[in-house]
Amino acid sequence: MTGRACGPFDLVLLDVNGTLVPSLPGSRPDAEATRRFPVLVRRLTAEGVVVGLCSDSPAEQLWEYGRRLGLGLDAASGAAPGFPVVAENGNVAADGTGTIDVVTPFPDRSVVCGEVARAAAAHGLHRTGDVTAPEFGGTEPAAGEWAFGANRRASVSVFGPSPFVHEVRRRVPTAIARGRADLSVEFRPDHRYAVIHPYAPVERGKRIALARLAVRTPQRTLVVGNSPADWIPGVPGVRCAFVRDPAVTGEMREASWYASEKNDLKGVVDILENVLRHQVSPTANARV
């Protein structure tokens, strides 16, 4: 995850849900922002800024989604995605060559999966094959069915009816208590999806991953997001920017590198335009 030293940032990592993808289910991204986004990515790439993704989603889904967005287009053709991702809320990191590193292992993952399966049996549900989230083109389980999320290495995601997902939230922490692990269980607003991480609070994941990356490859990194999980204070070389969202506190906005007054993709475009303006190359300012 490297870039040449040409301005305030070498690497920009974009959150997905609520940031690139609209926070309201069923909403469509702003048309002008959709047109503007790949243009800005190309200009930042030309200035030596690497643009990648930083999300709770698995690496495979992030790479596929990033390609659709136009990330990594300057990379040579082949299997390598050409852009970095920090996946599974920071538990997994991967560079543009396709190398995947499990940053935060989940030693109790098999125990968690067993408890999820028992909760499903108690609700009379039938398990289907692993699925991807709708924002990545997946289809959620039908009525009477449940599924694990696909491609997870160091977290567990679960799709199914709301009562079952709530049962997962009740059973799983108890099952692995005994002082062996902390857990965070995060719900989607409709409570038909939950993701389980091997630590609490959930904000720890990205902080751990970016702190380790900062030690391995010192660089100036901007994390763009919409929630406290995207707030990375105290990590050398890492700054944060936020799109407009009620989850972002005034303190976070005040301490961030930039806080947009626009939400979702419109806010991302606003932030990227500001990054481009602050690159030291005179050609960057001339083309904004």
Short mmCIF file of C-alpha atoms in Angstrom, two decimals:
data_model
loop_
_atom_site.label_atom_id
_atom_site.label_comp_id
_atom_site.label_asym_id
_atom_site.label_seq_id
_atom_site.Cartn_x
_atom_site.Cartn_y
_atom_site.Cartn_z
CA MET A 1 0.00 0.00 0.00
CA THR A 2 2.42 2.61 -1.17
CA GLY A 3 2.30 5.85 -3.10
CA ARG A 4 4.83 8.51 -3.98
CA ALA A 5 5.23 11.47 -1.63
CA CYS A 6 3.49 14.20 -3.61
CA GLY A 7 1.02 15.89 -1.31
CA PRO A 8 -0.86 15.54 1.96
CA PHE A 9 -1.77 11.87 1.34
CA ASP A 10 -0.28 8.81 -0.30
CA LEU A 11 -3.27 6.53 0.33
CA VAL A 12 -7.02 7.18 0.54
CA LEU A 13 -9.22 4.38 1.93
CA LEU A 14 -12.97 4.66 1.37
CA ASP A 15 -15.65 3.04 3.51
CA VAL A 16 -18.52 1.39 1.59
CA ASN A 17 -21.86 1.18 3.44
CA GLY A 18 -23.23 4.62 4.25
CA THR A 19 -20.30 6.22 2.45
CA LEU A 20 -19.98 5.00 -1.14
CA VAL A 21 -23.30 3.16 -0.91
CA PRO A 22 -26.33 5.23 0.20
CA SER A 23 -27.16 4.88 3.88
CA LEU A 24 -30.90 4.50 3.15
CA PRO A 25 -31.78 1.05 1.71
CA GLY A 26 -33.07 1.26 -1.85
CA SER A 27 -31.64 4.74 -2.45
CA ARG A 28 -29.69 5.35 -5.66
CA PRO A 29 -26.38 7.26 -5.67
CA ASP A 30 -26.50 10.81 -6.96
CA ALA A 31 -26.06 10.79 -10.75
CA GLU A 32 -23.58 13.67 -10.90
CA ALA A 33 -21.52 12.19 -8.05
CA THR A 34 -21.51 8.83 -9.86
CA ARG A 35 -20.14 10.52 -12.97
CA ARG A 36 -17.61 12.60 -11.04
CA PHE A 37 -16.19 9.85 -8.82
CA PRO A 38 -14.14 7.85 -11.40
CA VAL A 39 -12.80 11.10 -12.86
CA LEU A 40 -11.44 12.10 -9.46
CA VAL A 41 -9.96 8.63 -8.88
CA ARG A 42 -8.08 8.85 -12.19
CA ARG A 43 -6.76 12.31 -11.34
CA LEU A 44 -5.63 11.26 -7.89
CA THR A 45 -3.94 8.18 -9.33
CA ALA A 46 -2.09 10.41 -11.78
CA GLU A 47 -0.87 12.43 -8.80
CA GLY A 48 0.46 9.29 -7.10
CA VAL A 49 -2.39 8.84 -4.61
CA VAL A 50 -3.52 5.22 -4.19
CA VAL A 51 -7.29 4.87 -3.70
CA GLY A 52 -8.58 1.72 -1.97
CA LEU A 53 -11.42 0.51 0.22
CA CYS A 54 -11.76 0.13 3.99
CA SER A 55 -14.94 -1.69 5.01
CA ASP A 56 -16.49 -4.41 7.12
CA SER A 57 -17.01 -6.46 3.93
CA PRO A 58 -14.72 -9.34 2.86
CA ALA A 59 -11.74 -8.73 0.58
CA GLU A 60 -13.15 -10.57 -2.44
CA GLN A 61 -16.34 -8.51 -2.48
CA LEU A 62 -14.39 -5.29 -2.00
CA TRP A 63 -12.06 -6.05 -4.90
CA GLU A 64 -14.97 -6.86 -7.21
CA TYR A 65 -16.87 -3.77 -6.13
CA GLY A 66 -13.79 -1.55 -6.41
CA ARG A 67 -13.18 -2.70 -9.99
CA ARG A 68 -16.76 -1.73 -10.85
CA LEU A 69 -16.07 1.71 -9.36
CA GLY A 70 -12.96 2.11 -11.50
CA LEU A 71 -10.30 1.56 -8.84
CA GLY A 72 -6.98 0.07 -9.92
CA LEU A 73 -7.52 0.76 -13.62
CA ASP A 74 -3.87 1.73 -14.02
CA ALA A 75 -2.77 -1.75 -12.90
CA ALA A 76 -1.56 -4.29 -15.43
CA SER A 77 -4.25 -6.69 -16.60
CA GLY A 78 -4.41 -9.99 -14.75
CA ALA A 79 -5.68 -11.44 -11.47
CA ALA A 80 -4.23 -8.76 -9.17
CA PRO A 81 -6.88 -6.18 -8.20
CA GLY A 82 -4.48 -3.23 -8.40
CA PHE A 83 -5.72 -1.47 -5.24
CA PRO A 84 -5.52 -2.19 -1.49
CA VAL A 85 -8.36 -3.09 0.84
CA VAL A 86 -8.76 -3.17 4.61
CA ALA A 87 -11.52 -5.76 4.96
CA GLU A 88 -13.72 -7.28 7.68
CA ASN A 89 -13.55 -4.06 9.69
CA GLY A 90 -9.75 -4.26 9.79
CA ASN A 91 -9.37 -7.95 10.63
CA VAL A 92 -8.00 -8.59 7.14
CA ALA A 93 -5.72 -6.42 5.00
CA ALA A 94 -4.73 -6.98 1.39
CA ASP A 95 -2.50 -5.07 -0.97
CA GLY A 96 -2.92 -4.53 -4.70
CA THR A 97 -1.08 -7.76 -5.57
CA GLY A 98 -3.79 -9.99 -4.11
CA THR A 99 -1.80 -10.95 -0.99
CA ILE A 100 -4.14 -11.34 2.00
CA ASP A 101 -3.02 -10.89 5.61
CA VAL A 102 -5.21 -11.83 8.59
CA VAL A 103 -4.41 -9.00 11.00
CA THR A 104 -6.73 -10.00 13.85
CA PRO A 105 -7.42 -13.77 14.00
CA PHE A 106 -10.71 -15.09 15.44
CA PRO A 107 -9.74 -18.17 17.49
CA ASP A 108 -13.34 -18.78 18.65
CA ARG A 109 -14.82 -18.53 15.17
CA SER A 110 -15.81 -22.21 15.00
CA VAL A 111 -17.56 -21.93 18.38
CA VAL A 112 -19.47 -18.89 17.15
CA CYS A 113 -20.50 -20.67 13.94
CA GLY A 114 -21.74 -23.63 15.97
CA GLU A 115 -23.90 -21.41 18.16
CA VAL A 116 -25.32 -19.67 15.09
CA ALA A 117 -26.28 -23.05 13.64
CA ARG A 118 -27.96 -24.07 16.91
CA ALA A 119 -29.91 -20.81 16.98
CA ALA A 120 -31.08 -21.49 13.43
CA ALA A 121 -32.19 -25.01 14.35
CA ALA A 122 -34.16 -23.63 17.30
CA HIS A 123 -36.02 -21.37 14.86
CA GLY A 124 -36.65 -24.18 12.37
CA LEU A 125 -34.61 -22.55 9.62
CA HIS A 126 -32.90 -24.26 6.69
CA ARG A 127 -29.34 -23.25 5.85
CA THR A 128 -28.56 -22.18 2.29
CA GLY A 129 -25.16 -21.66 0.69
CA ASP A 130 -23.00 -18.74 1.79
CA VAL A 131 -24.23 -15.44 0.34
CA THR A 132 -22.92 -11.98 -0.43
CA ALA A 133 -24.70 -8.78 0.58
CA PRO A 134 -27.17 -7.16 -1.85
CA GLU A 135 -24.90 -4.15 -2.39
CA PHE A 136 -22.41 -6.56 -3.96
CA GLY A 137 -25.00 -8.24 -6.15
CA GLY A 138 -25.98 -11.03 -3.75
CA THR A 139 -29.44 -12.36 -2.88
CA GLU A 140 -30.47 -12.81 0.73
CA PRO A 141 -32.02 -16.06 1.98
CA ALA A 142 -35.73 -16.65 1.34
CA ALA A 143 -38.33 -17.03 4.08
CA GLY A 144 -37.51 -19.97 6.32
CA GLU A 145 -33.82 -19.90 5.39
CA TRP A 146 -30.57 -18.54 6.81
CA ALA A 147 -26.97 -18.27 5.59
CA PHE A 148 -23.47 -17.29 6.59
CA GLY A 149 -21.84 -14.48 4.65
CA ALA A 150 -19.31 -15.58 2.03
CA ASN A 151 -15.53 -15.15 2.09
CA ARG A 152 -15.15 -14.25 5.77
CA ARG A 153 -11.75 -15.16 7.26
CA ALA A 154 -11.68 -13.50 10.68
CA SER A 155 -15.29 -12.53 11.39
CA VAL A 156 -18.74 -14.12 11.04
CA SER A 157 -21.70 -12.62 9.22
CA VAL A 158 -25.21 -14.03 9.31
CA PHE A 159 -28.31 -13.45 7.15
CA GLY A 160 -31.82 -14.51 8.15
CA PRO A 161 -35.13 -13.50 9.74
CA SER A 162 -34.97 -10.81 12.41
CA PRO A 163 -35.99 -13.06 15.37
CA PHE A 164 -33.21 -15.51 14.48
CA VAL A 165 -30.62 -12.74 14.17
CA HIS A 166 -31.63 -11.42 17.58
CA GLU A 167 -31.25 -14.95 18.97
CA VAL A 168 -27.72 -15.04 17.56
CA ARG A 169 -26.99 -11.81 19.43
CA ARG A 170 -28.23 -13.37 22.68
CA ARG A 171 -26.55 -16.78 22.39
CA VAL A 172 -23.12 -16.09 20.92
CA PRO A 173 -21.54 -13.90 23.64
CA THR A 174 -22.66 -16.36 26.32
CA ALA A 175 -21.27 -19.33 24.41
CA ILE A 176 -17.73 -18.00 24.30
CA ALA A 177 -17.71 -16.05 27.56
CA ARG A 178 -15.63 -17.83 30.17
CA GLY A 179 -13.13 -14.96 29.95
CA ARG A 180 -11.74 -16.13 26.60
CA ALA A 181 -12.81 -13.39 24.25
CA ASP A 182 -14.59 -10.10 23.81
CA LEU A 183 -17.12 -9.83 21.02
CA SER A 184 -18.95 -7.14 19.12
CA VAL A 185 -22.17 -7.97 17.28
CA GLU A 186 -23.37 -5.32 14.85
CA PHE A 187 -26.85 -5.23 13.27
CA ARG A 188 -28.05 -3.83 9.98
CA PRO A 189 -31.04 -1.48 10.52
CA ASP A 190 -33.60 -4.10 9.39
CA HIS A 191 -32.05 -6.66 11.80
CA ARG A 192 -31.92 -9.33 9.09
CA TYR A 193 -28.14 -9.29 9.11
CA ALA A 194 -25.48 -9.31 11.81
CA VAL A 195 -21.69 -9.42 11.81
CA ILE A 196 -19.59 -10.71 14.71
CA HIS A 197 -16.01 -9.58 15.43
CA PRO A 198 -13.49 -10.94 17.96
CA TYR A 199 -13.17 -7.72 19.98
CA ALA A 200 -15.17 -4.89 21.47
CA PRO A 201 -15.86 -2.12 20.73
CA VAL A 202 -16.20 -2.55 16.98
CA GLU A 203 -14.05 0.54 16.30
CA ARG A 204 -10.94 -1.34 17.43
CA GLY A 205 -10.63 -3.35 14.22
CA LYS A 206 -9.68 -0.64 11.75
CA ARG A 207 -7.50 1.08 14.33
CA ILE A 208 -5.45 -2.08 14.89
CA ALA A 209 -5.04 -2.74 11.17
CA LEU A 210 -4.06 0.82 10.23
CA ALA A 211 -1.63 1.08 13.17
CA ARG A 212 0.15 -2.07 11.96
CA LEU A 213 0.19 -0.84 8.38
CA ALA A 214 1.63 2.48 9.54
CA VAL A 215 4.54 0.63 11.15
CA ARG A 216 5.15 -1.63 8.14
CA THR A 217 4.81 1.03 5.45
CA PRO A 218 5.00 4.59 6.80
CA GLN A 219 2.75 6.76 4.65
CA ARG A 220 0.14 9.46 4.86
CA THR A 221 -3.29 7.83 4.90
CA LEU A 222 -6.80 9.33 4.79
CA VAL A 223 -9.73 7.17 5.92
CA VAL A 224 -13.09 8.36 4.56
CA GLY A 225 -16.21 7.14 6.32
CA ASN A 226 -19.53 7.87 7.98
CA SER A 227 -19.37 6.39 11.49
CA PRO A 228 -17.29 5.99 14.67
CA ALA A 229 -15.85 2.78 13.17
CA ASP A 230 -14.07 5.08 10.67
CA TRP A 231 -12.60 7.30 13.40
CA ILE A 232 -8.89 6.39 13.72
CA PRO A 233 -7.35 8.72 16.34
CA GLY A 234 -3.77 8.49 17.49
CA VAL A 235 -2.32 6.41 14.64
CA PRO A 236 0.77 8.07 13.12
CA GLY A 237 0.21 9.23 9.56
CA VAL A 238 -3.53 8.47 9.56
CA ARG A 239 -6.18 11.20 9.27
CA CYS A 240 -9.92 10.90 8.88
CA ALA A 241 -12.58 12.59 6.78
CA PHE A 242 -16.33 12.15 7.10
CA VAL A 243 -19.36 12.42 4.88
CA ARG A 244 -22.40 13.93 6.61
CA ASP A 245 -24.03 11.42 8.97
CA PRO A 246 -25.68 11.74 12.40
CA ALA A 247 -23.45 8.95 13.77
CA VAL A 248 -20.39 11.20 13.47
CA THR A 249 -20.03 13.27 16.63
CA GLY A 250 -19.12 16.94 16.69
CA GLU A 251 -15.82 16.04 18.32
CA MET A 252 -14.94 13.70 15.45
CA ARG A 253 -15.90 16.28 12.83
CA GLU A 254 -13.89 18.97 14.60
CA ALA A 255 -10.76 16.78 14.82
CA SER A 256 -11.03 15.33 11.31
CA TRP A 257 -8.97 16.45 8.31
CA TYR A 258 -12.20 17.37 6.54
CA ALA A 259 -15.91 16.94 7.30
CA SER A 260 -18.23 17.25 4.32
CA GLU A 261 -21.70 18.76 4.58
CA LYS A 262 -22.83 16.29 1.91
CA ASN A 263 -23.83 12.68 2.51
CA ASP A 264 -23.03 9.35 0.84
CA LEU A 265 -21.27 9.46 -2.55
CA LYS A 266 -21.77 13.23 -2.86
CA GLY A 267 -19.76 13.63 0.33
CA VAL A 268 -17.04 11.29 -0.95
CA VAL A 269 -16.72 13.35 -4.13
CA ASP A 270 -16.51 16.53 -2.03
CA ILE A 271 -13.71 15.01 0.07
CA LEU A 272 -11.76 13.69 -2.93
CA GLU A 273 -11.97 17.11 -4.58
CA ASN A 274 -10.40 18.60 -1.45
CA VAL A 275 -7.66 15.97 -1.43
CA LEU A 276 -6.89 16.79 -5.04
CA ARG A 277 -6.75 20.52 -4.31
CA HIS A 278 -4.18 19.94 -1.58
CA GLN A 279 -1.76 17.86 -3.66
CA VAL A 280 1.37 19.94 -4.25
CA SER A 281 1.52 19.27 -7.99
CA PRO A 282 0.38 22.45 -9.81
CA THR A 283 -1.37 20.30 -12.42
CA ALA A 284 -3.73 18.97 -9.76
CA ASN A 285 -5.13 22.39 -8.88
CA ALA A 286 -5.35 23.33 -12.51
CA ARG A 287 -7.60 20.36 -13.28
CA VAL A 288 -10.02 20.40 -10.36
#
